[in-house]
PDB file of C-alpha atoms in Angstrom:
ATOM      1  CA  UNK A   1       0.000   0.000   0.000  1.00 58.00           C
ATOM      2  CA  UNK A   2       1.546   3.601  -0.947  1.00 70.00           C
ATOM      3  CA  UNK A   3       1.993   6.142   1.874  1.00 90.00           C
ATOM      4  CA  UNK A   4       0.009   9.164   2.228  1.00 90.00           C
ATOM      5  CA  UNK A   5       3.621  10.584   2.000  1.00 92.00           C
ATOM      6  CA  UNK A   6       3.762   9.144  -1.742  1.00 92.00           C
ATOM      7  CA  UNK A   7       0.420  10.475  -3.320  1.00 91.00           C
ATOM      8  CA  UNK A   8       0.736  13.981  -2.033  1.00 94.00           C
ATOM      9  CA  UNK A   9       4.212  13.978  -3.465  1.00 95.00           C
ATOM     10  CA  UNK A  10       2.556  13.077  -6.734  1.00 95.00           C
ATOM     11  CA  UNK A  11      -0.353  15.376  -6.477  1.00 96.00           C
ATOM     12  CA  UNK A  12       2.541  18.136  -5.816  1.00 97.00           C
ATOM     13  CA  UNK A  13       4.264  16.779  -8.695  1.00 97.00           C
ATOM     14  CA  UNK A  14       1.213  17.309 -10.924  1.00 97.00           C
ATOM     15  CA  UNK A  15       0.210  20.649  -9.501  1.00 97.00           C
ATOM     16  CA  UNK A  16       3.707  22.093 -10.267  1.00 97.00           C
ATOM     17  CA  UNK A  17       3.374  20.761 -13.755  1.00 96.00           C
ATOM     18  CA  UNK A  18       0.018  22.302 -14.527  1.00 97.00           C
ATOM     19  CA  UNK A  19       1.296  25.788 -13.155  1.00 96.00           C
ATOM     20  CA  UNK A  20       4.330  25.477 -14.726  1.00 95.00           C
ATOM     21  CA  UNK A  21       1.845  25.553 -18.062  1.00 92.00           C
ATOM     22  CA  UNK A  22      -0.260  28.722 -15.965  1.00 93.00           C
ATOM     23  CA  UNK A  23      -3.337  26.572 -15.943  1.00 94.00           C
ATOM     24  CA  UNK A  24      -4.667  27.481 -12.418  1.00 95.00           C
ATOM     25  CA  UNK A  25      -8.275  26.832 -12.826  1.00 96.00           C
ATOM     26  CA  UNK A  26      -9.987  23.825 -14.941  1.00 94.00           C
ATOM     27  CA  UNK A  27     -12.415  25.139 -17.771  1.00 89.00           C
ATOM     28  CA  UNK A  28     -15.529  24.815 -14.979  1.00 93.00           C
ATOM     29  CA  UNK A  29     -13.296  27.516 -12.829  1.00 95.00           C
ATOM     30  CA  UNK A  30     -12.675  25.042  -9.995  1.00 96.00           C
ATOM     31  CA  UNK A  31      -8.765  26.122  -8.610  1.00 97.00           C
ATOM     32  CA  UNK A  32      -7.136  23.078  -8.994  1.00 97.00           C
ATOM     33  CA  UNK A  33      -6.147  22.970  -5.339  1.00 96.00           C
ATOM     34  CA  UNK A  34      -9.313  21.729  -4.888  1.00 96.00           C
ATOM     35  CA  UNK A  35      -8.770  18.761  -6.903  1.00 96.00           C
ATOM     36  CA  UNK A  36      -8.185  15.122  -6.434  1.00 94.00           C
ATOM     37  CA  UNK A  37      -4.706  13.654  -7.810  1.00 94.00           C
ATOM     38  CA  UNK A  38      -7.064  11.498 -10.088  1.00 95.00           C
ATOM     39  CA  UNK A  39      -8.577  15.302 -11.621  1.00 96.00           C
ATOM     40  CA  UNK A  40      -5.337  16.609 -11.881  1.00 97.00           C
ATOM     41  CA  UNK A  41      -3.827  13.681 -13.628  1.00 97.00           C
ATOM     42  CA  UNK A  42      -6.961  14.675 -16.303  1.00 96.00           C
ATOM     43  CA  UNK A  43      -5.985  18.583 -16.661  1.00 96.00           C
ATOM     44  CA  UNK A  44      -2.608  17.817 -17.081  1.00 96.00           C
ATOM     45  CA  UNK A  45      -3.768  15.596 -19.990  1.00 95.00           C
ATOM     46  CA  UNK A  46      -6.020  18.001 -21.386  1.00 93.00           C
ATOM     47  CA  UNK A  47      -3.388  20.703 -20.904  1.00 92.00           C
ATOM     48  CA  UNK A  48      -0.628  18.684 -23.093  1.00 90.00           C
ATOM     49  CA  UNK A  49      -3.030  17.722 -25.805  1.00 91.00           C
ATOM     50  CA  UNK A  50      -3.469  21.547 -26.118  1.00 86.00           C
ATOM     51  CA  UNK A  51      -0.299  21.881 -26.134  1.00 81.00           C
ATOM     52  CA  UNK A  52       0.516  19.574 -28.576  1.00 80.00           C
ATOM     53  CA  UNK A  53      -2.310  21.206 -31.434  1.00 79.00           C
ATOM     54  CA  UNK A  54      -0.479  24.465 -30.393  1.00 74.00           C
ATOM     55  CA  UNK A  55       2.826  23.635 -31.777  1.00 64.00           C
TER      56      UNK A  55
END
């Protein structure tokens, strides 16, 4: 079983990646603070598709 210490070192991990692109806020206008490591994992997703057409 992971720690507790574990996942919030991965949610971390995906937060800093998702402000690192300045998302701060998923397209409903939740902060992602407020999100689960499982919602994260899907902006971050979302957020390199996008910027993947951008290039």
């Amino acid at each position: 079983m992971k720690s507790v210490y574990q996942e919030k070192l991965k949610r971390n991990n995906v937060l800093d990646r998702l402000r690192d692109l300045n998302i701060t806020h998923t397209k409903q206008g939740q902060p992602i603070e407020a999100l689960g490591y499982a919602s994260l994992k899907r902006e971050l997703a979302i957020a390199a598709f996008r910027e993947q057409i951008i290039r």
